[in-house]
PDB file of C-alpha atoms and ligand atoms in Angstrom:
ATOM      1  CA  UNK A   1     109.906  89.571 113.427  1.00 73.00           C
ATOM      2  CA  UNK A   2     106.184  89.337 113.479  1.00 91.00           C
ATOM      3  CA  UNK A   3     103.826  88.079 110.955  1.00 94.00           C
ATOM      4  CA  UNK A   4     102.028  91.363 111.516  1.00 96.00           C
ATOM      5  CA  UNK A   5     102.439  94.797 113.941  1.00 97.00           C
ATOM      6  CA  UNK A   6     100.162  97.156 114.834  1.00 97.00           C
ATOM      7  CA  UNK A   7     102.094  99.915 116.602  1.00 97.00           C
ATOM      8  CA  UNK A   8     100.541 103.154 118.437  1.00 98.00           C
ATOM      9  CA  UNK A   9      97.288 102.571 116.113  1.00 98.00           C
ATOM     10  CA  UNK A  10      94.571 105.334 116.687  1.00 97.00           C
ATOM     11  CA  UNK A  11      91.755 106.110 114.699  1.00 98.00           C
ATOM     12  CA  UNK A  12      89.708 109.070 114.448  1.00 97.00           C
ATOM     13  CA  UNK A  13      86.866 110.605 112.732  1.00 97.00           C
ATOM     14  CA  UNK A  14      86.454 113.924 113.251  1.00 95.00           C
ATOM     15  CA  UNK A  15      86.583 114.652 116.966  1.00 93.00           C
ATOM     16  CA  UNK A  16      85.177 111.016 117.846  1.00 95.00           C
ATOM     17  CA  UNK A  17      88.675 109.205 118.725  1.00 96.00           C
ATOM     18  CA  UNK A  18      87.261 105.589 118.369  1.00 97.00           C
ATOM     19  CA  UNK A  19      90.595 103.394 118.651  1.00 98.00           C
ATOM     20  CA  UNK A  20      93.576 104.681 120.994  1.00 97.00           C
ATOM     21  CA  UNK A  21      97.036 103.364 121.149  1.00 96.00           C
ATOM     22  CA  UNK A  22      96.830  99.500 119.599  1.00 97.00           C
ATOM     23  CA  UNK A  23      99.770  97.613 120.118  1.00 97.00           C
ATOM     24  CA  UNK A  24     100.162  94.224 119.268  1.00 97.00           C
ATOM     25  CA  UNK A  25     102.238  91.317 117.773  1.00 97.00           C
ATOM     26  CA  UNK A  26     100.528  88.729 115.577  1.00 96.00           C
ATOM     27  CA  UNK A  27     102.676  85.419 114.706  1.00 94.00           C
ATOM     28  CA  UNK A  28     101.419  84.000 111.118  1.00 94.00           C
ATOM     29  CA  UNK A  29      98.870  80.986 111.863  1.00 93.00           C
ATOM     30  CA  UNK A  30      96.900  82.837 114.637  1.00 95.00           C
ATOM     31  CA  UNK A  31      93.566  82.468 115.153  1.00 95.00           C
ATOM     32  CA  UNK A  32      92.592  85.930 116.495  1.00 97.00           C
ATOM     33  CA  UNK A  33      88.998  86.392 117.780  1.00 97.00           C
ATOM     34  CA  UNK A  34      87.965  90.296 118.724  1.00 97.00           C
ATOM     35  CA  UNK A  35      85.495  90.865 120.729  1.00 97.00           C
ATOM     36  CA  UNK A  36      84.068  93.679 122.791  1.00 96.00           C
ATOM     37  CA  UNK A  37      80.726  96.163 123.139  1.00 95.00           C
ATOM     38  CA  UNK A  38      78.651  97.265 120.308  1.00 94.00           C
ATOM     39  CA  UNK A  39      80.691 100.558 118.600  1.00 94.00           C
ATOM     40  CA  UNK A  40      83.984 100.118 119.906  1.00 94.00           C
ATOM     41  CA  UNK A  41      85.590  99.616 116.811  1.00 97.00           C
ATOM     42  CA  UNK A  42      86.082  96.251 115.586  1.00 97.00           C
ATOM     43  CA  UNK A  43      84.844  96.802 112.748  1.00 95.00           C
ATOM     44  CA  UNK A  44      86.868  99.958 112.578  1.00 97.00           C
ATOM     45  CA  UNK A  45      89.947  98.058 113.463  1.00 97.00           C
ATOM     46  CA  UNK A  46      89.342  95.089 110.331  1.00 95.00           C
ATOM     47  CA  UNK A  47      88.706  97.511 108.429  1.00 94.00           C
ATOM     48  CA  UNK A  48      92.357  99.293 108.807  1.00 95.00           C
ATOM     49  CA  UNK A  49      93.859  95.833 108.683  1.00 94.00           C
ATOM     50  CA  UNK A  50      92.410  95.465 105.575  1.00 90.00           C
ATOM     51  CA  UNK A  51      93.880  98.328 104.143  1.00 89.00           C
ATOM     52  CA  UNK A  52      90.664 100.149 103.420  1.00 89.00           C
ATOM     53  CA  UNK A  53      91.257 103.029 105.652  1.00 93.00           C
ATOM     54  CA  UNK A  54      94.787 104.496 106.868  1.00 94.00           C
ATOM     55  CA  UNK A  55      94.738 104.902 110.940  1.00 97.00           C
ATOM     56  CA  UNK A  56      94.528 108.571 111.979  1.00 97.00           C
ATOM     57  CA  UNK A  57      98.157 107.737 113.737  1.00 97.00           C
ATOM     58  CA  UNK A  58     100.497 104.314 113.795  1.00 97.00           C
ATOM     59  CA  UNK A  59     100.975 101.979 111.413  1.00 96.00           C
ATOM     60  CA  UNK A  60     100.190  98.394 110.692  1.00 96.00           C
ATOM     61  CA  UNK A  61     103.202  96.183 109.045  1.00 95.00           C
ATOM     62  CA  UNK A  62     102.811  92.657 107.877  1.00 93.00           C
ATOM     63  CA  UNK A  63     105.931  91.336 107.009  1.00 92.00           C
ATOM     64  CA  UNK A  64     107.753  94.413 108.273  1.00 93.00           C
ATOM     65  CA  UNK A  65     106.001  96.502 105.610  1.00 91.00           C
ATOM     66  CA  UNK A  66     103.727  98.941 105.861  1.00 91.00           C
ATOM     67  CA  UNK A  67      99.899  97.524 104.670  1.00 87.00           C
ATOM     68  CA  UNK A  68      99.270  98.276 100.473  1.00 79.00           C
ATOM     69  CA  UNK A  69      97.158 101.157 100.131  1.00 75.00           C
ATOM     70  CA  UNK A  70      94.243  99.854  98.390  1.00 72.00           C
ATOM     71  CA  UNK A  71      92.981  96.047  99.590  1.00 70.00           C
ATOM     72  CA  UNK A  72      95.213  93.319  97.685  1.00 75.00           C
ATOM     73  CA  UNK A  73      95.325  89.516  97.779  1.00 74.00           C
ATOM     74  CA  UNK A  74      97.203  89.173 100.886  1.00 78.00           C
ATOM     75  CA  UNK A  75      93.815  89.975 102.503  1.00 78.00           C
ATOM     76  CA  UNK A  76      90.617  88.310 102.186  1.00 77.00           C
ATOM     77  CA  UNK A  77      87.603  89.297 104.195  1.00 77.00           C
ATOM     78  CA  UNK A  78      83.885  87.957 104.760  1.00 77.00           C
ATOM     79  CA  UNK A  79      81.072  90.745 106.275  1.00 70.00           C
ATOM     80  CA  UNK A  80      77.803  89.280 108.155  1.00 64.00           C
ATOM     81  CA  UNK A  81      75.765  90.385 104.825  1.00 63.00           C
ATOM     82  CA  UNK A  82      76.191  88.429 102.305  1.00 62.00           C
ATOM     83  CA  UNK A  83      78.955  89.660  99.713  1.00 71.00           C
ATOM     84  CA  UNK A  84      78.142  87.569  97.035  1.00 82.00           C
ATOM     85  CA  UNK A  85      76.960  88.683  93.474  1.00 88.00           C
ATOM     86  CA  UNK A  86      72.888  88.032  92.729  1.00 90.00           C
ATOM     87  CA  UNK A  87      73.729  87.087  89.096  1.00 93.00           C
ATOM     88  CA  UNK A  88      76.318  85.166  89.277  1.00 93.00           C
ATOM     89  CA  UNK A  89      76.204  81.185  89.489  1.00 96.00           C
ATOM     90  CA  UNK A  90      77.784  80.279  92.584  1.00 96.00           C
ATOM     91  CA  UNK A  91      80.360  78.323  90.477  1.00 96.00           C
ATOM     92  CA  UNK A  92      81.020  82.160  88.469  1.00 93.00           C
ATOM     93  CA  UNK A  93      80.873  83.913  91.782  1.00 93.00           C
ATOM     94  CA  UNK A  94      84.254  82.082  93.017  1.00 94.00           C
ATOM     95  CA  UNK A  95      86.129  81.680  89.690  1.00 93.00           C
ATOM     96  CA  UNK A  96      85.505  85.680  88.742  1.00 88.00           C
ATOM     97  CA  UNK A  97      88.027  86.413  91.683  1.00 85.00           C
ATOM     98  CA  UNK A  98      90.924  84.835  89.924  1.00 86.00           C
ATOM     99  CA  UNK A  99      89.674  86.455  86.454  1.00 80.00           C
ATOM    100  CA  UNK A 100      89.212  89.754  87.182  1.00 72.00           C
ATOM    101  CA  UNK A 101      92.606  90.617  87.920  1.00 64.00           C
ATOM    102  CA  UNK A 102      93.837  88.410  84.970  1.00 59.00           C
ATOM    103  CA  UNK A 103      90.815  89.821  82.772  1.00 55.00           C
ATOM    104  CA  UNK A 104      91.895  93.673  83.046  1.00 55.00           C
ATOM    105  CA  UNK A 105      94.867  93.252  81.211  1.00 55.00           C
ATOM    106  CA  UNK A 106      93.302  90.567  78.638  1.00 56.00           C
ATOM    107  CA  UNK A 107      90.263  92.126  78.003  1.00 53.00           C
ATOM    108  CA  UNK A 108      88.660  88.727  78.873  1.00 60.00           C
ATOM    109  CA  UNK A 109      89.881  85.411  80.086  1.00 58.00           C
ATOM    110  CA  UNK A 110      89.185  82.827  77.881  1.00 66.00           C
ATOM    111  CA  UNK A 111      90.314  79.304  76.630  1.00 75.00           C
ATOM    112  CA  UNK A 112      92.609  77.626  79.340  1.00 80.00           C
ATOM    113  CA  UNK A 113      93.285  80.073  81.788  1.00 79.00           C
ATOM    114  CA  UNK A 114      89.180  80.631  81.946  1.00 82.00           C
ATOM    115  CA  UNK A 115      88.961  76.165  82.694  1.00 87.00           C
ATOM    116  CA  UNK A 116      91.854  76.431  85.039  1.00 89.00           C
ATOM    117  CA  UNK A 117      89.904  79.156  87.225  1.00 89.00           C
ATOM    118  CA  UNK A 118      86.601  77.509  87.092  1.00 93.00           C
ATOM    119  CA  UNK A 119      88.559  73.978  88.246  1.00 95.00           C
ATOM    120  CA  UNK A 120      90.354  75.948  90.837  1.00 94.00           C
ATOM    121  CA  UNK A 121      86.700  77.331  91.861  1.00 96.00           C
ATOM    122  CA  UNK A 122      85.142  73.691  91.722  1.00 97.00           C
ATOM    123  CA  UNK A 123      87.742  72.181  93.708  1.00 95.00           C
ATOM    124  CA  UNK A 124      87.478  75.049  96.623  1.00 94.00           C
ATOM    125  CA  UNK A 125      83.562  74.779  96.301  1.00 96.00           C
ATOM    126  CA  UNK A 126      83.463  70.965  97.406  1.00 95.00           C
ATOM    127  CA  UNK A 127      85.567  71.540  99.567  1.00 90.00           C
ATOM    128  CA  UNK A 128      83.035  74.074 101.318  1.00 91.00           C
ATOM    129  CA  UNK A 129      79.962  71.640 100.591  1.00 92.00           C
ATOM    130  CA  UNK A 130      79.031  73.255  97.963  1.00 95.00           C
ATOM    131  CA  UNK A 131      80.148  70.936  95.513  1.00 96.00           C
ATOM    132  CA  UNK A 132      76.760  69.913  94.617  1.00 97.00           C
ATOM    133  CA  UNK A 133      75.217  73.467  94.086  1.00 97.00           C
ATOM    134  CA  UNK A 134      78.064  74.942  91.319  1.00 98.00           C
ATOM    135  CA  UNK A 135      75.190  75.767  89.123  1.00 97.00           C
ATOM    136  CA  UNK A 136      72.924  77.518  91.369  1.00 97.00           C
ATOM    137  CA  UNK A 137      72.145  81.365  91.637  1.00 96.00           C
ATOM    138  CA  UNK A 138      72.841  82.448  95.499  1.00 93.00           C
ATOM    139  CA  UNK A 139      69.080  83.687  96.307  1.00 93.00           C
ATOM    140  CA  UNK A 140      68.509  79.185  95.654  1.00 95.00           C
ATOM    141  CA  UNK A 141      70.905  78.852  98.649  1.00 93.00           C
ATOM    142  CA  UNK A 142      69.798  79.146 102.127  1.00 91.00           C
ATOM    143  CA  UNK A 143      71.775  81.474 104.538  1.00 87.00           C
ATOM    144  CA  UNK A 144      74.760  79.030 105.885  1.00 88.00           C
ATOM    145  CA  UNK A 145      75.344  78.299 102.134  1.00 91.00           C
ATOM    146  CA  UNK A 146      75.430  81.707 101.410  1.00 90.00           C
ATOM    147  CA  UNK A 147      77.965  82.370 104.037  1.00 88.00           C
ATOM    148  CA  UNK A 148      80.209  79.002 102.606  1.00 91.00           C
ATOM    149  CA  UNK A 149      80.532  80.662  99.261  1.00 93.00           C
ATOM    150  CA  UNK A 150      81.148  83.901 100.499  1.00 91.00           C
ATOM    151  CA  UNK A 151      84.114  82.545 102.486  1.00 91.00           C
ATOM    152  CA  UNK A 152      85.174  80.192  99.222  1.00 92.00           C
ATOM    153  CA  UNK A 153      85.270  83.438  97.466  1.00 91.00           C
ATOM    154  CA  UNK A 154      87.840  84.967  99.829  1.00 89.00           C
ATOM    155  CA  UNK A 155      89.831  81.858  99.891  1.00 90.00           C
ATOM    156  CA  UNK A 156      90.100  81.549  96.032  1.00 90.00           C
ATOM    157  CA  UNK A 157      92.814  83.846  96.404  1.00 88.00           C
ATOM    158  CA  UNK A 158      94.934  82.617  98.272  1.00 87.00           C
ATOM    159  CA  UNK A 159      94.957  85.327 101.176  1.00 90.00           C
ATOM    160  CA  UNK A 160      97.644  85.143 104.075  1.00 91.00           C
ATOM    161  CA  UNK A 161      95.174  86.656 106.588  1.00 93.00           C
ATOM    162  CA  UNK A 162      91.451  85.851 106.215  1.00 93.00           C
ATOM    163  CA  UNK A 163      89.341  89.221 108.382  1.00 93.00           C
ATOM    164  CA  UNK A 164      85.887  87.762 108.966  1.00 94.00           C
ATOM    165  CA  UNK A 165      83.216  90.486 110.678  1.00 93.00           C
ATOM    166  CA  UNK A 166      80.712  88.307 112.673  1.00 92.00           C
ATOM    167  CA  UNK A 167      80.525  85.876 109.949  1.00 90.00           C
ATOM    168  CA  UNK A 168      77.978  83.635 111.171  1.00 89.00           C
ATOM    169  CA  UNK A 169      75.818  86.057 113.527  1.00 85.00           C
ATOM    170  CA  UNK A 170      73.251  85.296 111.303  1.00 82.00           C
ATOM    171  CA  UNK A 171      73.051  81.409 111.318  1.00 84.00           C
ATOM    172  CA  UNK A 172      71.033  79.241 113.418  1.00 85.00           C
ATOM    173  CA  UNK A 173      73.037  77.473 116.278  1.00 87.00           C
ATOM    174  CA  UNK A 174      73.310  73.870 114.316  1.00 87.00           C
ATOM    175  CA  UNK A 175      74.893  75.469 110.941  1.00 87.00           C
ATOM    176  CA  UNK A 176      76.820  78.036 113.012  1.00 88.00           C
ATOM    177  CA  UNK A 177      78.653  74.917 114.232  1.00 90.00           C
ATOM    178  CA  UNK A 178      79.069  73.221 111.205  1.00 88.00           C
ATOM    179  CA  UNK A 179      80.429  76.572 110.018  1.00 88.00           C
ATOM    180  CA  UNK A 180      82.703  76.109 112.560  1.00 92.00           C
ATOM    181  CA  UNK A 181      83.715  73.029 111.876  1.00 91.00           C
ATOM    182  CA  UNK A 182      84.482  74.025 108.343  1.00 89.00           C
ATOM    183  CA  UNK A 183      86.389  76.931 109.326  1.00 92.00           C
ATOM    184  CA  UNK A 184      88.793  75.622 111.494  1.00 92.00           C
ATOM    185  CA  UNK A 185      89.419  72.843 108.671  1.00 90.00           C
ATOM    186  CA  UNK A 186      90.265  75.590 106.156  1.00 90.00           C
ATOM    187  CA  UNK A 187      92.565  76.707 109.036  1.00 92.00           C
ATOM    188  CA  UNK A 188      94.447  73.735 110.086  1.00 90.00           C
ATOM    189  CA  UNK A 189      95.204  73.106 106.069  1.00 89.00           C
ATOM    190  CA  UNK A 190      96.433  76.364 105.210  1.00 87.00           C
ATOM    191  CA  UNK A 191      99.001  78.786 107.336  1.00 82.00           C
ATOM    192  CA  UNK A 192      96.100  81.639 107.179  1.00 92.00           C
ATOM    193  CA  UNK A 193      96.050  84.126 110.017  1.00 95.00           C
ATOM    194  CA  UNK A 194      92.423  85.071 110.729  1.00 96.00           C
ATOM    195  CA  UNK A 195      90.780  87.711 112.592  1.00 96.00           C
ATOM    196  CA  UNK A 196      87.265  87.075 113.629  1.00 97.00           C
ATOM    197  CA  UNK A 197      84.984  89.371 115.270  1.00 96.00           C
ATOM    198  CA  UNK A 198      82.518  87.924 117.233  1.00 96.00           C
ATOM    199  CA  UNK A 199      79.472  88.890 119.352  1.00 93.00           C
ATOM    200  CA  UNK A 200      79.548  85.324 120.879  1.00 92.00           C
ATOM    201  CA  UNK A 201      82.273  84.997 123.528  1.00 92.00           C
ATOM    202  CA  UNK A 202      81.912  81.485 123.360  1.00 91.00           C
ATOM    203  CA  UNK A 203      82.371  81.187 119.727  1.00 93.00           C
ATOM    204  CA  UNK A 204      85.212  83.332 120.635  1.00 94.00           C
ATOM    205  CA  UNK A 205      87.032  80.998 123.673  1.00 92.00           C
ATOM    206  CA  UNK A 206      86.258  77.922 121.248  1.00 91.00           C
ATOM    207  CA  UNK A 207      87.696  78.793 118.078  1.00 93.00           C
ATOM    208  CA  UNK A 208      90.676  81.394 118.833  1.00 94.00           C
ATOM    209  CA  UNK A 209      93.836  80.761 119.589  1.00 94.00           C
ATOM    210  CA  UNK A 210      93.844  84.248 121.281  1.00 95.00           C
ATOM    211  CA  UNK A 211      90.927  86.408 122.235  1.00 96.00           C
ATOM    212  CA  UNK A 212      91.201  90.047 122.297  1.00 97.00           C
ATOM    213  CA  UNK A 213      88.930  92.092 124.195  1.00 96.00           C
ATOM    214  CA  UNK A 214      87.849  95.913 123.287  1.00 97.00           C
ATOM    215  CA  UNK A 215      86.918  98.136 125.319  1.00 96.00           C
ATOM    216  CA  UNK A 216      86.831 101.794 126.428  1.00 92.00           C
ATOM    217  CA  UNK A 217      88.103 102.614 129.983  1.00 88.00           C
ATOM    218  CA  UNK A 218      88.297 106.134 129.974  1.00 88.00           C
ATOM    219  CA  UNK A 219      84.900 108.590 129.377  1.00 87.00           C
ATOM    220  CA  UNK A 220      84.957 112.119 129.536  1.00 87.00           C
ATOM    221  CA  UNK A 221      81.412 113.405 129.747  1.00 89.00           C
ATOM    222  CA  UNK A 222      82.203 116.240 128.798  1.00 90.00           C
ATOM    223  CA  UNK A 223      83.699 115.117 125.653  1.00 87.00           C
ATOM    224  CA  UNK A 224      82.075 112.014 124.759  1.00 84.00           C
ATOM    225  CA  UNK A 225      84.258 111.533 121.693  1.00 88.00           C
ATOM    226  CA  UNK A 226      87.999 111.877 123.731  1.00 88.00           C
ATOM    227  CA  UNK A 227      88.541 108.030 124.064  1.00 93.00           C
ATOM    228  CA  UNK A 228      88.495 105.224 122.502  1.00 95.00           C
ATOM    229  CA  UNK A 229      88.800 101.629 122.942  1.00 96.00           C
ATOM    230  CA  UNK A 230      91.726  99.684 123.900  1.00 96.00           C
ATOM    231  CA  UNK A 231      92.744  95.673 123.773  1.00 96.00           C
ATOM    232  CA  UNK A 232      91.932  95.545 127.685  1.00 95.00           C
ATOM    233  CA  UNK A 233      92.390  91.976 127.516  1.00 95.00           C
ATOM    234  CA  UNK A 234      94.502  89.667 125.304  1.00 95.00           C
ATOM    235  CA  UNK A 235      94.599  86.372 126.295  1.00 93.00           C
ATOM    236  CA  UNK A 236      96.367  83.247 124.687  1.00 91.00           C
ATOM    237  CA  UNK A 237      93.742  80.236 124.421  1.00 89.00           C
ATOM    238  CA  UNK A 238      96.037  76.985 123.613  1.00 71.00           C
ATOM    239  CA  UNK A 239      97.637  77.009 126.764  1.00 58.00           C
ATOM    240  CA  UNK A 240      94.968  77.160 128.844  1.00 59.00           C
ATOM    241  CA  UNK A 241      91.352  77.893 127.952  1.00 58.00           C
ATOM    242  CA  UNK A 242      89.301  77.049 130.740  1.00 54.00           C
ATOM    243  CA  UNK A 243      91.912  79.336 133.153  1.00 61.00           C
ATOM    244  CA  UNK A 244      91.192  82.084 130.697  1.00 61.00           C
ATOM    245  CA  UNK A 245      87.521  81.509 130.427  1.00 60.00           C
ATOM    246  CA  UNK A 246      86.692  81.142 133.829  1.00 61.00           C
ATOM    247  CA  UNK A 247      88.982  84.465 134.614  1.00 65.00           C
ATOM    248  CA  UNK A 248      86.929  86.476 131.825  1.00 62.00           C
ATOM    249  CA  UNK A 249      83.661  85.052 133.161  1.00 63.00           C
ATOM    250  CA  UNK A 250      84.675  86.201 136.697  1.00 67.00           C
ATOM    251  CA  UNK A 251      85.048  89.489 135.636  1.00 65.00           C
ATOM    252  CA  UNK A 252      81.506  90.157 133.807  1.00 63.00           C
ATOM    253  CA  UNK A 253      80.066  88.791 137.191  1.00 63.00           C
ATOM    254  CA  UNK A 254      82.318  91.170 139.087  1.00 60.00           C
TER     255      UNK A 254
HETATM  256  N1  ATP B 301      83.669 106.209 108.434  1.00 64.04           N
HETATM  257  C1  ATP B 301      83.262 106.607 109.640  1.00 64.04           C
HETATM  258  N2  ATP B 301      83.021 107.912 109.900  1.00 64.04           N
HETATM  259  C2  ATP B 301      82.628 108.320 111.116  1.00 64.04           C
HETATM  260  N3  ATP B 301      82.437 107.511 112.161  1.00 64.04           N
HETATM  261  C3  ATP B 301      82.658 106.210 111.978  1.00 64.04           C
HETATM  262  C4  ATP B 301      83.076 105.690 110.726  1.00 64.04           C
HETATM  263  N4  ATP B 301      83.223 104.356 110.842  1.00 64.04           N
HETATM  264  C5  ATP B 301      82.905 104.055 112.120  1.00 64.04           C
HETATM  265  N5  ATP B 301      82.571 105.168 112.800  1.00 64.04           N
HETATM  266  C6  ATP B 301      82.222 105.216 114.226  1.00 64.04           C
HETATM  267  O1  ATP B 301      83.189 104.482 114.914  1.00 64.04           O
HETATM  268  C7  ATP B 301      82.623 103.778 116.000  1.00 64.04           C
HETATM  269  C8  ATP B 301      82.996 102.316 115.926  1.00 64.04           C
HETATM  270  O2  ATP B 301      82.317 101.712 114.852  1.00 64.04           O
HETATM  271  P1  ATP B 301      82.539 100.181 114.462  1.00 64.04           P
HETATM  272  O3  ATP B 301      81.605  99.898 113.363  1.00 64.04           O
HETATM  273  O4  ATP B 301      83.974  99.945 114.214  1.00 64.04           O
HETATM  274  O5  ATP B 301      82.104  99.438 115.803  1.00 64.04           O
HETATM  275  P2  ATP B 301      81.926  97.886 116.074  1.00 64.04           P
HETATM  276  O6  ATP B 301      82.716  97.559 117.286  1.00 64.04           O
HETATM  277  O7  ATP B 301      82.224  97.113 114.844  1.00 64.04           O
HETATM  278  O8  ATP B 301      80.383  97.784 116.428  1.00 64.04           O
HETATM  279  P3  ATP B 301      79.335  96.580 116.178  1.00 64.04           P
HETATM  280  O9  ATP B 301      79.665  95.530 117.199  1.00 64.04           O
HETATM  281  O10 ATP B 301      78.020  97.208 116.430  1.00 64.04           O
HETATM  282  O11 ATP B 301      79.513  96.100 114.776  1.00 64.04           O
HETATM  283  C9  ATP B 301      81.123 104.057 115.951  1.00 64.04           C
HETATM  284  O12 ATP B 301      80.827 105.066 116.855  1.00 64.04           O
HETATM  285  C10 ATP B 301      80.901 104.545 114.533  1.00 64.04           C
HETATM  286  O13 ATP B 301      79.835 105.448 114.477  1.00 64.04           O
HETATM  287 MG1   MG B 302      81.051  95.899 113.577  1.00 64.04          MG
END
């Protein structure tokens, strides 16, 4: 059985159909990348694997069950803007992932359980590089650390699949590869699943272990919103990457 199906997936709002008949298999430990033309859907399509919308038709099982209705800890996920909270110390903005839940039925968390989070949080922050900034508010950090704690904060807990929306579309090149470097760390340590969209096919090829291409191949124009997008292309990258590259970069020549 597979980590996680998507079967028949559409989505639709209103008359715009903007996602037609997703199929696919995901094995846990994949390294999905997504990529495809502005307003096809990827975000669209994270978005329904993170629970926060139901698809118009389909369904989406991970572990052979059908996807919580409201977001839960088997899902973390990191937007291009900055999800962080302003008045929170970096240090607070990690830890209050693992005290919220606890803190709803305690009223607050305090004593023990409150050190245990904040060394959980400490530990998970060095291991970012932020080790040396617990104690900072996020407007003191610059943009890639911004994007570090935002991804330390969906880590905290524990998530089996880790949806990141162009994550680092907003770095310069040299942090964007540290990012990287960081990310595929976090990966090869933990069995997380991920599913990264990317505007950078490169970033794509290097870091997936399959790339996924959207796109919409049918257009009625006389009913712009009839189709959607499809996976045109889903290609396995461990086996052979350049093959795959150099077949994708034939075809946007073509
Ligand atoms: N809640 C919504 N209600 C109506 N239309 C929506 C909604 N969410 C998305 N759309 C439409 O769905 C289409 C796909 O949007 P989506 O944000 O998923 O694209 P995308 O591939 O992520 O684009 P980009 O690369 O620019 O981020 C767009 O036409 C958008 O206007
Ligand atoms: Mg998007």
């Amino acid at each position: 059985m597979s980590f996680i199906s998507v079967n028949n997936v559409w989505q639709q709002y209103g008359d715009q159909v903007v996602l037609e008949g997703l199929n696919l298999s995901i094995a846990e430990g994949e390294f999905c990348t997504l990529v495809g033309a502005s307003g096809c859907g990827k975000s669209t399509f994270l978005r329904l694997l993170l629970g926060q919308e139901v698809p118009s038709k389909g369904s989406i099982l991970l572990d052979g069950q059908p996807l919580a209705r409201e977001p839960d800890a088997s899902r973390g996920v990191v937007f291009q803007r900055y999800s962080v909270f302003p008045h929170l110390s970096v240090l607070d903005n990690v830890a209050l992932g693992l005290e919220l839940p606890r803190s709803a039925l305690l009223g607050r968390l305090f004593g023990k359980a409150k050190r245990d989070a904040r060394e959980q949080a400490s530990v998970l922050l060095h291991k970012v590089g932020l080790g040396h900034a617990l104690d900072k508010y996020p407007t003191q950090l610059s943009g890639g650390m911004q994007q570090r704690l935002a991804i330390a904060q969906a880590l905290i807990m524990k998530p089996r699949v880790l949806l990141l929306d162009e994550p680092f579309g907003a770095l310069d090149p040299g942090i964007r590869k540290d990012m990287h470097a960081l990310l595929l760390d976090l990966w090869r340590e933990t069995q997380l699943t991920v599913f990264m969209v990317t505007h950078d096919l490169s970033e794509g090829f290097n870091l997936g272990t399959r790339l996924m291409v959207f796109d919409k191949v049918r257009h009625d124009p006389h009913a712009p919103g009839a189709y959607g997008a499809r996976i045109t292309y889903d290609i396995p990258l461990n086996s052979d990457r350049r093959a795959a590259r150099a077949a994708i970069e034939s075809l946007q020549t073509a």
